[in-house]
Coordinates of C-alpha atoms and ligand atoms in Angstrom, one line a residue:
X1 CA 0.2 -0.2 0.2
X2 CA 2.6 2.5 1.4
X3 CA 4.0 1.7 -2.3
X4 CA 1.1 2.6 -3.7
X5 CA 0.8 5.8 -2.0
X6 CA 4.9 7.2 -3.0
X7 CA 4.9 6.0 -6.9
X8 CA 1.3 7.5 -7.4
X9 CA 3.1 10.3 -5.4
X10 CA 6.3 10.4 -7.5
X11 CA 4.0 9.6 -10.7
X12 CA 2.3 12.7 -10.0
X13 CA 5.1 14.3 -9.2
X14 CA 7.0 13.7 -12.3
X15 CA 3.6 14.1 -15.1
X16 CA 4.0 17.6 -13.1
X17 CA 7.3 19.0 -14.4
X18 CA 6.7 17.1 -16.7
X19 CA 4.1 19.2 -17.7
X20 CA 6.3 22.4 -16.8
X21 CA 8.9 22.1 -18.5
X22 CA 7.5 21.1 -21.8
X23 CA 5.2 24.4 -21.9
X24 CA 8.6 26.3 -20.3
X25 CA 8.7 27.2 -24.0
X26 CA 9.3 31.3 -23.2
X27 CA 12.7 31.0 -25.5
X28 CA 10.8 30.1 -28.2
X29 CA 8.2 32.9 -28.3
X30 CA 10.2 35.6 -27.1
X31 CA 12.6 39.3 -29.2
X32 CA 15.1 40.1 -27.8
X33 CA 17.3 42.9 -28.0
X34 CA 20.5 43.3 -28.1
X35 CA 22.8 45.9 -25.4
X36 CA 26.1 46.9 -26.1
X37 CA 26.8 47.9 -22.5
X38 CA 29.8 51.2 -23.7
X39 CA 27.2 52.9 -25.7
X40 CA 24.2 51.9 -24.0
X41 CA 23.3 54.8 -21.5
X42 CA 26.9 56.4 -19.5
X43 CA 25.3 57.4 -16.0
X44 CA 28.5 58.5 -14.2
X45 CA 29.6 60.7 -16.4
X46 CA 33.3 58.7 -17.9
X47 CA 31.8 58.5 -21.1
X48 CA 31.4 55.0 -21.0
X49 CA 28.2 52.8 -20.8
X50 CA 27.5 50.9 -17.4
X51 CA 24.2 48.7 -15.6
X52 CA 23.0 51.4 -13.8
X53 CA 22.9 52.6 -17.2
X54 CA 20.8 49.7 -18.6
X55 CA 18.6 49.5 -15.6
X56 CA 17.8 53.7 -16.5
X57 CA 16.2 51.5 -19.9
X58 CA 14.4 49.2 -18.6
X59 CA 11.1 51.1 -19.1
X60 CA 12.3 51.7 -22.3
X61 CA 12.8 48.0 -23.9
X62 CA 9.8 46.8 -21.6
X63 CA 7.6 50.2 -23.0
X64 CA 8.5 48.8 -26.9
X65 CA 7.7 45.6 -26.7
X66 CA 11.2 43.2 -26.1
X67 CA 11.6 39.9 -23.9
X68 CA 14.3 39.7 -23.7
X69 CA 18.0 41.5 -23.1
X70 CA 21.5 39.8 -24.3
X71 CA 24.2 42.2 -23.4
X72 CA 27.3 41.9 -24.6
X73 CA 29.8 40.9 -21.7
X74 CA 30.5 43.0 -18.5
X75 CA 33.2 40.5 -17.1
X76 CA 36.2 42.1 -15.5
X77 CA 38.6 42.8 -19.4
X78 CA 41.6 44.7 -20.1
X79 CA 39.6 45.4 -22.6
X80 CA 41.1 45.6 -25.4
X81 CA 38.5 44.2 -27.3
X82 CA 35.9 45.4 -25.3
X83 CA 35.0 42.6 -23.2
X84 CA 35.5 39.8 -25.3
X85 CA 38.9 39.2 -24.2
X86 CA 37.9 38.6 -20.2
X87 CA 40.7 38.4 -16.9
X88 CA 37.9 36.9 -14.5
X89 CA 34.6 35.4 -15.8
X90 CA 32.9 35.9 -12.0
X91 CA 33.4 39.7 -11.2
X92 CA 32.3 43.1 -12.5
X93 CA 34.6 45.1 -14.8
X94 CA 34.8 47.8 -13.1
X95 CA 34.8 50.2 -16.0
X96 CA 30.3 49.5 -15.4
X97 CA 29.5 48.5 -11.9
X98 CA 29.7 46.0 -9.8
X99 CA 27.7 42.9 -8.0
X100 CA 25.4 44.6 -6.5
X101 CA 24.5 46.7 -8.8
X102 CA 24.3 43.1 -11.3
X103 CA 21.4 41.5 -8.8
X104 CA 20.0 44.6 -8.7
X105 CA 19.9 45.0 -13.0
X106 CA 18.5 40.7 -12.8
X107 CA 16.3 41.7 -10.3
X108 CA 14.7 44.4 -12.3
X109 CA 14.9 42.5 -16.0
X110 CA 12.0 39.4 -13.8
X111 CA 10.7 42.0 -11.9
X112 CA 9.2 43.5 -15.3
X113 CA 8.8 39.3 -16.6
X114 CA 11.7 39.5 -18.9
X115 CA 15.1 37.0 -19.3
X116 CA 18.6 37.7 -19.3
X117 CA 20.6 36.3 -21.3
X118 CA 24.6 37.0 -21.0
X119 CA 27.6 36.6 -23.1
X120 CA 29.5 33.8 -22.6
X121 CA 32.9 33.9 -24.3
X122 CA 34.5 30.1 -23.8
X123 CA 36.3 29.9 -26.1
X124 CA 39.6 32.0 -24.9
X125 CA 40.7 34.2 -22.1
X126 CA 42.3 37.3 -21.8
X127 CA 45.8 36.6 -22.1
X128 CA 46.3 39.3 -19.0
X129 CA 43.8 35.7 -17.6
X130 CA 45.8 34.2 -14.9
X131 CA 45.5 31.4 -16.3
X132 CA 47.5 31.9 -19.0
X133 CA 50.0 33.8 -17.1
X134 CA 50.1 30.3 -15.2
X135 CA 49.4 28.4 -18.3
X136 CA 52.4 30.3 -20.2
X137 CA 55.3 30.8 -17.5
X138 CA 56.6 27.1 -18.1
X139 CA 56.3 23.9 -19.9
X140 CA 55.1 21.9 -16.8
X141 CA 53.5 24.3 -14.6
X142 CA 49.9 23.0 -13.2
X143 CA 47.6 24.7 -16.0
X144 CA 50.8 23.6 -19.1
X145 CA 48.1 22.2 -20.9
X146 CA 44.9 24.8 -20.5
X147 CA 45.8 26.3 -24.0
X148 CA 47.1 25.1 -26.9
X149 CA 50.2 25.0 -27.4
X150 CA 52.8 23.2 -29.8
X151 CA 55.9 23.1 -30.6
X152 CA 56.8 25.0 -34.1
X153 CA 58.1 23.2 -37.2
X154 CA 62.2 23.8 -38.8
X155 CA 65.5 23.6 -37.2
X156 CA 64.5 26.7 -34.4
X157 CA 61.3 25.3 -34.0
X158 CA 60.3 28.8 -35.1
X159 CA 58.1 28.5 -37.9
X160 CA 54.5 28.2 -37.3
X161 CA 52.8 24.2 -36.5
X162 CA 50.5 24.6 -39.3
X163 CA 49.1 27.7 -41.8
X164 CA 45.5 28.9 -40.3
X165 CA 44.7 32.0 -40.0
X166 CA 42.1 33.5 -37.5
X167 CA 38.6 34.9 -38.3
X168 CA 40.7 38.0 -38.3
X169 CA 43.1 37.0 -41.1
X170 CA 46.1 37.1 -39.7
X171 CA 48.5 34.3 -38.7
X172 CA 46.9 31.7 -36.0
X173 CA 49.9 31.1 -33.5
X174 CA 51.8 32.8 -31.6
X175 CA 55.4 32.5 -30.0
X176 CA 55.9 32.1 -26.3
X177 CA 59.9 33.2 -25.5
X178 CA 59.0 31.8 -21.7
X179 CA 58.1 28.1 -23.7
X180 CA 59.7 28.6 -26.3
X181 CA 56.2 27.2 -27.8
X182 CA 53.1 28.6 -29.7
X183 CA 49.4 28.7 -28.6
X184 CA 47.3 29.5 -31.0
X185 CA 44.4 32.7 -31.6
X186 CA 41.2 31.9 -33.2
X187 CA 41.2 35.5 -32.5
X188 CA 43.6 38.1 -32.1
X189 CA 46.5 37.3 -29.9
X190 CA 45.7 38.6 -26.9
X191 CA 42.3 36.1 -27.0
X192 CA 44.7 32.5 -26.9
X193 CA 42.3 29.5 -27.1
X194 CA 41.7 27.3 -24.2
X195 CA 42.2 23.8 -24.6
X196 CA 38.5 22.2 -24.6
X197 CA 40.6 18.7 -24.7
X198 CA 41.9 19.1 -21.3
X199 CA 38.5 17.7 -18.3
X200 CA 40.0 19.8 -15.8
X201 CA 39.5 23.5 -18.2
X202 CA 36.2 22.0 -19.3
X203 CA 35.2 22.2 -15.7
X204 CA 36.5 25.3 -14.9
X205 CA 34.3 26.7 -17.3
X206 CA 30.8 24.2 -16.8
X207 CA 31.3 25.8 -13.1
X208 CA 31.3 30.0 -14.1
X209 CA 28.5 28.8 -16.3
X210 CA 27.0 27.2 -12.8
X211 CA 28.1 30.8 -10.3
X212 CA 26.3 33.3 -13.5
X213 CA 22.8 30.4 -13.3
X214 CA 22.7 30.9 -9.7
X215 CA 22.7 35.0 -10.5
X216 CA 19.8 33.8 -12.2
X217 CA 20.7 34.4 -15.5
X218 CA 17.9 33.3 -18.1
X219 CA 20.7 31.7 -20.4
X220 CA 24.1 32.6 -22.7
X221 CA 24.5 34.5 -26.3
X222 CA 27.7 31.9 -26.8
X223 CA 30.5 33.4 -28.7
X224 CA 32.0 31.9 -31.4
X225 CA 31.1 28.7 -30.3
X226 CA 32.1 28.2 -33.3
X227 CA 36.5 28.4 -32.4
X228 CA 35.9 26.3 -29.5
X229 CA 37.6 22.7 -31.1
X230 CA 40.0 22.5 -33.5
X231 CA 40.9 19.5 -35.2
X232 CA 43.9 17.6 -33.2
X233 CA 46.7 16.1 -36.1
X234 CA 46.6 19.9 -37.0
X235 CA 46.2 19.3 -40.8
X236 CA 46.8 22.3 -42.7
X237 CA 43.8 23.4 -44.1
X238 CA 42.7 24.0 -48.3
X239 CA 43.4 26.6 -50.8
X240 CA 40.0 29.1 -51.3
X241 CA 39.6 30.4 -54.2
X242 CA 37.7 33.3 -52.4
X243 CA 39.4 36.6 -50.2
X244 CA 37.3 37.4 -47.9
X245 CA 35.2 35.2 -45.5
X246 CA 31.9 35.0 -45.9
X247 CA 28.4 34.1 -43.9
X248 CA 28.3 30.9 -44.6
X249 CA 31.1 30.1 -45.5
X250 CA 34.2 29.9 -43.5
X251 CA 37.3 31.9 -46.1
X252 CA 40.2 33.6 -45.3
X253 CA 42.8 34.8 -47.6
X254 CA 42.3 32.5 -50.0
X255 CA 41.9 29.8 -47.2
X256 CA 39.6 28.2 -45.8
X257 CA 39.0 27.4 -42.4
X258 CA 38.2 23.7 -42.6
X259 CA 41.1 22.4 -40.2
X260 CA 40.0 25.5 -37.2
X261 CA 36.6 25.9 -37.3
X262 CA 33.3 24.1 -36.7
X263 CA 34.7 20.6 -36.6
X264 CA 32.1 17.7 -35.2
X265 CA 33.5 18.0 -31.8
X266 CA 32.2 21.7 -31.2
X267 CA 28.9 20.0 -31.4
X268 CA 29.1 17.3 -29.2
X269 CA 30.6 20.2 -27.3
X270 CA 26.9 21.4 -27.3
X271 CA 25.5 18.7 -26.1
X272 CA 27.9 18.3 -23.1
X273 CA 26.6 22.2 -22.3
X274 CA 23.2 21.4 -22.6
X275 CA 23.3 18.3 -20.0
X276 CA 24.2 21.4 -17.9
X277 CA 22.4 24.2 -18.9
X278 CA 19.9 21.6 -18.1
X279 CA 20.3 21.1 -14.4
X280 CA 18.6 23.8 -14.3
X281 CA 14.4 24.4 -14.8
X282 CA 11.6 27.7 -14.2
X283 CA 12.6 29.4 -15.8
X284 CA 15.1 27.1 -18.9
X285 CA 17.9 29.0 -20.0
X286 CA 18.6 29.0 -22.9
X287 CA 21.8 28.2 -24.9
X288 CA 22.5 30.6 -28.9
X289 CA 25.8 30.1 -30.1
X290 CA 27.3 32.8 -33.1
X291 CA 28.8 30.4 -35.6
X292 CA 29.3 31.0 -39.1
X293 CA 28.5 28.6 -41.5
X294 CA 25.8 27.1 -43.8
X295 CA 22.3 26.1 -42.4
X296 CA 22.7 22.4 -43.0
X297 CA 25.6 22.0 -40.4
X298 CA 25.4 24.6 -37.9
X299 CA 22.2 23.4 -37.5
X300 CA 24.4 20.5 -35.7
X301 CA 24.6 22.5 -32.6
X302 CA 21.2 22.9 -31.8
X303 CA 20.7 18.7 -32.6
X304 CA 24.1 15.3 -33.0
X305 CA 22.6 12.2 -33.3
X306 CA 19.9 12.7 -31.4
X307 CA 21.4 14.6 -28.7
X308 CA 19.5 17.8 -27.5
X309 CA 23.0 20.9 -28.0
X310 CA 22.2 24.2 -28.2
X311 CA 18.2 26.0 -29.2
X312 CA 19.7 28.0 -31.2
X313 CA 22.6 29.9 -33.7
X314 CA 23.0 33.4 -34.9
X315 CA 21.5 32.6 -39.2
X316 CA 24.0 35.8 -40.0
X317 CA 23.0 35.3 -43.6
X318 CA 20.1 37.3 -42.7
X319 CA 22.9 40.8 -42.5
X320 CA 24.2 40.7 -45.7
X321 CA 21.3 39.4 -47.7
X322 CA 19.9 41.6 -51.0
X323 CA 17.0 44.0 -50.2
X324 CA 15.0 42.0 -53.0
X325 CA 12.3 39.7 -52.4
X326 CA 12.6 36.4 -54.4
X327 CA 16.1 36.7 -52.5
X328 CA 13.8 36.8 -48.8
X329 CA 11.9 33.8 -49.9
X330 CA 14.7 31.8 -50.2
X331 CA 16.7 32.6 -47.5
X332 CA 13.7 32.4 -45.1
X333 CA 12.3 28.5 -47.0
X334 CA 16.3 27.3 -46.0
X335 CA 16.2 29.1 -42.1
X336 CA 12.9 27.5 -41.9
X337 CA 13.8 23.7 -44.1
X338 CA 17.1 23.9 -41.6
X339 CA 15.1 25.0 -38.7
X340 CA 11.6 23.0 -39.1
X341 CA 10.0 22.4 -35.8
X342 CA 11.8 20.8 -32.4
X343 CA 14.0 23.7 -34.2
X344 CA 13.6 26.9 -34.7
X345 CA 16.0 29.6 -37.0
X346 CA 16.6 33.3 -35.3
X347 CA 16.5 36.6 -37.2
X348 CA 19.3 38.6 -36.3
X349 CA 19.8 41.9 -39.1
X350 CA 23.0 43.4 -36.8
X351 CA 24.7 43.7 -34.2
X352 CA 28.0 44.7 -32.4
X353 CA 30.6 44.1 -35.2
X354 CA 28.9 44.6 -38.7
X355 CA 27.8 46.5 -40.3
X356 CA 25.1 48.9 -39.4
X357 CA 20.9 47.9 -41.0
X358 CA 19.5 50.7 -42.5
X359 CA 23.3 51.2 -43.8
X360 CA 22.9 48.2 -46.1
X361 CA 19.8 49.4 -47.4
X362 CA 20.7 52.7 -48.5
X363 CA 19.7 54.9 -45.4
X364 CA 16.1 54.1 -46.1
X365 CA 13.9 54.3 -43.5
X366 CA 11.1 52.7 -45.2
X367 CA 13.3 49.4 -46.2
X368 CA 13.7 49.7 -42.5
X369 CA 10.3 49.0 -41.4
X370 CA 9.9 46.2 -44.2
X371 CA 13.5 44.8 -42.5
X372 CA 11.2 44.7 -38.9
X373 CA 8.9 43.4 -40.6
X374 CA 10.3 40.0 -42.0
X375 CA 12.1 40.0 -37.6
X376 CA 8.8 40.4 -35.8
X377 CA 6.8 38.3 -38.3
X378 CA 8.3 35.5 -39.2
X379 CA 9.4 32.6 -37.9
X380 CA 12.6 32.6 -35.3
X381 CA 13.8 33.8 -32.2
X382 CA 14.5 38.0 -33.4
X383 CA 17.5 39.5 -32.4
X384 CA 17.6 43.5 -32.5
X385 CA 20.6 46.0 -32.2
X386 CA 21.2 48.5 -29.8
X387 CA 19.8 51.1 -32.1
X388 CA 18.6 49.3 -34.6
X389 CA 14.6 50.6 -33.5
X390 CA 15.9 54.4 -34.3
X391 CA 17.6 53.1 -37.7
X392 CA 21.2 54.6 -37.0
X393 CA 23.8 54.5 -39.4
X394 CA 27.0 54.0 -38.9
X395 CA 29.5 57.0 -37.8
X396 CA 32.7 56.8 -40.5
X397 CA 35.8 56.3 -38.1
X398 CA 39.3 55.5 -40.2
X399 CA 40.9 52.6 -39.5
X400 CA 43.6 54.1 -38.1
X401 CA 41.7 56.1 -35.8
X402 CA 39.8 53.1 -34.6
X403 CA 39.4 51.4 -30.9
X404 CA 38.3 48.5 -32.0
X405 CA 41.2 45.6 -32.4
X406 CA 40.3 44.5 -34.9
X407 CA 40.7 48.2 -37.1
X408 CA 44.6 48.1 -34.5
X409 CA 44.9 45.0 -36.2
X410 CA 44.4 46.2 -40.1
X411 CA 45.4 49.8 -39.4
X412 CA 48.0 49.2 -42.0
X413 CA 45.5 48.2 -44.4
X414 CA 45.3 51.5 -46.9
X415 CA 42.3 52.9 -45.9
X416 CA 40.5 53.0 -49.5
X417 CA 41.1 49.1 -49.2
X418 CA 39.3 49.3 -46.5
X419 CA 35.9 50.6 -48.6
X420 CA 36.2 48.3 -51.0
X421 CA 35.7 45.7 -47.3
X422 CA 31.8 45.1 -47.9
X423 CA 31.7 45.4 -44.1
X424 CA 33.7 47.6 -41.9
X425 CA 37.3 46.8 -40.9
X426 CA 36.2 49.1 -38.1
X427 CA 33.7 47.5 -35.9
X428 CA 33.6 50.9 -33.6
X429 CA 31.7 53.0 -36.9
X430 CA 29.2 50.1 -35.7
X431 CA 29.5 50.8 -32.1
X432 CA 28.8 54.6 -31.0
X433 CA 26.6 55.7 -28.3
X434 CA 23.0 55.2 -28.6
X435 CA 20.5 58.6 -29.9
X436 CA 18.3 59.0 -27.2
X437 CA 17.2 62.8 -27.0
X438 CA 18.7 65.7 -29.2
X439 CA 20.7 67.7 -25.9
X440 CA 23.9 67.5 -25.9
X441 CA 25.6 64.0 -26.0
X442 CA 22.5 63.0 -27.4
X443 CA 21.3 62.0 -24.0
X444 CA 24.0 59.3 -23.7
X445 CA 25.5 61.1 -21.8
X446 CA 26.4 64.2 -18.9
X447 CA 26.4 67.2 -21.3
X448 CA 30.2 68.2 -20.0
X449 CA 31.9 63.6 -20.4
X450 CA 33.9 62.6 -23.3
X451 CA 31.9 59.9 -25.0
X452 CA 34.0 57.3 -26.1
X453 CA 33.6 56.9 -29.3
X454 CA 31.8 59.8 -31.6
X455 CA 27.9 60.0 -31.4
X456 CA 26.5 60.1 -34.5
X457 CA 26.0 63.8 -37.0
X458 CA 21.5 63.3 -37.4
X459 CA 20.9 62.4 -34.2
X460 CA 19.6 66.0 -33.5
X461 CA 16.8 64.1 -35.5
X462 CA 17.6 60.0 -35.5
X463 CA 16.6 59.6 -31.6
X464 CA 14.6 57.7 -29.4
X465 CA 13.0 61.1 -27.7
X466 CA 11.9 62.4 -31.9
X467 CA 10.4 58.9 -32.5
X468 CA 8.6 58.2 -29.4
X469 CA 6.4 61.4 -30.5
X470 CA 6.0 60.5 -34.4
X471 CA 3.7 58.1 -34.4
X472 CA 4.9 56.8 -38.6
X473 CA 8.3 56.3 -37.3
X474 CA 10.8 53.4 -37.0
X475 CA 10.9 53.1 -33.4
X476 CA 6.4 53.0 -33.3
X477 CA 6.9 50.7 -36.2
X478 CA 8.8 48.4 -33.6
X479 CA 6.6 48.7 -30.9
X480 CA 3.6 48.2 -33.3
X481 CA 5.4 44.7 -34.0
X482 CA 6.2 43.5 -30.9
X483 CA 3.2 44.2 -29.6
X484 CA 1.0 42.5 -32.3
X485 CA 3.5 40.0 -32.0
X486 CA 3.1 39.1 -28.0
X487 CA -0.9 39.0 -28.8
X488 CA -1.0 36.8 -31.7
X489 CA -0.3 33.1 -30.9
X490 CA 0.1 32.9 -34.3
X491 CA 2.7 35.4 -35.6
X492 CA 4.4 34.5 -32.1
X493 CA 4.8 31.0 -32.5
X494 CA 2.2 29.6 -35.0
X495 CA 2.9 28.1 -37.9
X496 CA 5.2 29.3 -41.7
X497 CA 3.9 28.8 -45.4
X498 CA 5.7 31.2 -47.9
X499 CA 3.1 32.0 -50.8
X500 CA 5.6 31.3 -53.2
X501 CA 2.8 31.5 -55.9
X502 CA 1.7 35.8 -54.8
X503 CA 1.3 37.7 -57.8
X504 CA 4.1 39.5 -58.4
X505 CA 8.0 39.0 -57.5
X506 CA 8.6 42.0 -55.9
X507 CA 6.1 41.2 -53.2
X508 CA 7.2 38.9 -50.7
X509 CA 4.2 36.2 -49.1
X510 CA 3.8 33.9 -46.4
X511 CA 0.6 33.7 -43.6
X512 CA 1.2 32.5 -39.9
X513 CA -0.9 30.3 -38.6
X514 CA -1.7 28.6 -35.4
X515 CA -5.5 27.1 -36.4
X516 CA -7.4 29.3 -34.5
X517 CA -6.2 32.2 -37.1
X518 CA -4.5 32.8 -39.6
X519 CA -2.0 35.3 -41.2
X520 CA -1.3 37.0 -44.3
X521 CA 1.7 39.7 -44.5
X522 CA 2.7 40.3 -47.6
X523 CA 5.8 42.8 -48.7
X524 CA 5.6 45.1 -51.3
X525 CA 10.0 45.2 -51.9
X526 CA 9.7 47.0 -54.6
X527 CA 10.1 50.8 -55.8
X528 CA 6.9 50.6 -57.4
X529 CA 3.0 50.4 -56.7
X530 CA 1.1 46.9 -56.6
X531 CA -1.6 45.9 -57.7
X532 CA -3.1 43.1 -55.0
X533 CA -5.5 40.6 -55.7
X534 CA -8.4 41.2 -53.3
X535 CA -7.8 39.4 -49.4
X536 CA -10.3 38.1 -48.0
X537 CA -9.3 38.9 -44.5
X538 CA -8.3 43.2 -42.7
X539 CA -5.9 44.6 -42.9
X540 CA -4.7 45.2 -38.7
X541 CA -1.5 47.1 -40.0
X542 CA 1.6 48.5 -42.2
X543 CA 4.2 49.9 -42.8
X544 CA 2.0 53.2 -44.5
X545 CA -0.3 55.6 -43.0
X546 CA -2.4 54.8 -45.6
X547 CA -3.9 51.4 -47.6
X548 CA -6.4 51.6 -50.5
X549 CA -7.2 47.4 -50.2
X550 CA -6.6 46.7 -53.7
X551 CA -3.1 48.1 -54.6
X552 CA 1.0 47.9 -51.9
X553 CA 2.6 51.6 -51.6
X554 CA 5.9 51.1 -52.6
X555 CA 7.8 50.1 -49.9
X556 CA 4.8 48.5 -47.9
X557 CA 4.4 45.9 -45.2
X558 CA 0.8 45.1 -44.8
X559 CA -0.8 42.7 -42.2
X560 CA -3.8 41.0 -43.1
X561 CA -5.9 38.8 -40.5
X562 CA -8.2 36.4 -42.9
X563 CA -11.7 35.2 -41.9
X564 CA -11.8 31.9 -41.8
Ligands
GLC601 C1 32.3 37.8 -31.3 C2 32.0 38.6 -31.0 C3 33.0 39.7 -31.4 C4 34.9 39.5 -30.5 C5 34.5 37.7 -31.2 C6 36.1 37.7 -30.0 O1 32.7 37.3 -33.3 O2 30.9 39.1 -31.8 O3 32.7 40.9 -30.6 O4 35.5 40.9 -31.5 O5 34.2 37.0 -30.6 O6 35.9 37.2 -28.4

């Protein structure tokens, strides 16, 4: 009898926890706002944004309608790569605040029913991290094998171990005299890669993950997760006909980075990390990975050999895709094919590394509104980079004046050549301070302070305060779309069907439906008025103020609620 009672209890308990965890899919429906903390809002007049600044702007983010926030790194760092070079994973960098402020930030985010995604840089540390200092001091210290050390080639051992290049383009091995060996860096030389074949390293990093989970973070954005493992036999990379990388293939200076990025082992790593995350429930904690590569390959991060891995990976193709209805349709078809349920695509048009989204559409606000419409109404998790909602442009900053480590690494490249590159080589250009108002320093910092990067020159017109008041602004387009997406289940979690046969090649058309209701989204991605056949439904949103039922205006996008 007693046994029966306990089995019944067990059954009830496991059934309810099962129901809870399957329902706990907030991350699939969420919308994410990316904050680059240095440039968001400065409250202590040092010209650099801080955690307190983020707290003070949470109402803004919430009122816009975002449900989650990803904050670029703010733990202790020499700031050579502005936080992506970590010297202490568990301390808050004093530039941004302290642990008390961080605790309040978590509380304030959660009080608003929002989620916090922490930027986790696991691939490498700063060369100023105590681990690296110890590891590099000799060949036989306790951390000697924590990084990827190899003997050089040639008689004197001064030739690099192989031909690999880093993501930035330089040779990926750095000589260290104390060990008379080379260490590997997938990014810049001051960011040595950790050796994840060493069980102690993995354990130390997974414990850091638990440390932040215990502090209440709801998930992680995983910095260059594509670089976490390398081919251990150090095979040379094959040549490639291409000079520069693309969003789908990592080619670096005529070399295809086959053996130092996107290794099979990295997919297995993702499944192990998922186990760590699964130790925590209510809410479900999530993992979103940063990786370049074909969707068909990088989806292995999410599911490998039947095992769950990351919840999502950034699909960077959208950033550089041409603004063209057929191209967008093909891209979305690909995303939805590769990331069919239970996987889910992500939708990204910009971040702190890439030329601003509006600069890719000739500064056209009308086109930017259509991008927002696609991002917030197709199937997937949208990530919006701070300022994108305003149509904030890049600021032109010559390579030689760059504070960005990639700009510094490229400082010898003549400016005219840098200008030919499809992507900015000086990431300062897309990281300039947020434009809050038409006041001095665009309201980003005290009028007497010196912002760490220049302010967009058109800030008197392009700023939050102005756009909040203008019902036709890009900002208000985001706000309306975010509100619709949140309140209409078909838009945040319904199925997605492209209407390939819709009457015009310049119209992107798709349907979202959840069984209860169906919505048709039409985007006229051309500068011509387009006649459309009568739609059996009601317009619930348009990017334009006046819309006729039989026509789409140039660059007009519309959502129809279809009659059942
Ligand atoms: C990622 C980050 C970038 C950083 C690099 C090295 O690509 O987004 O800002 O410089 O990794 O950590």
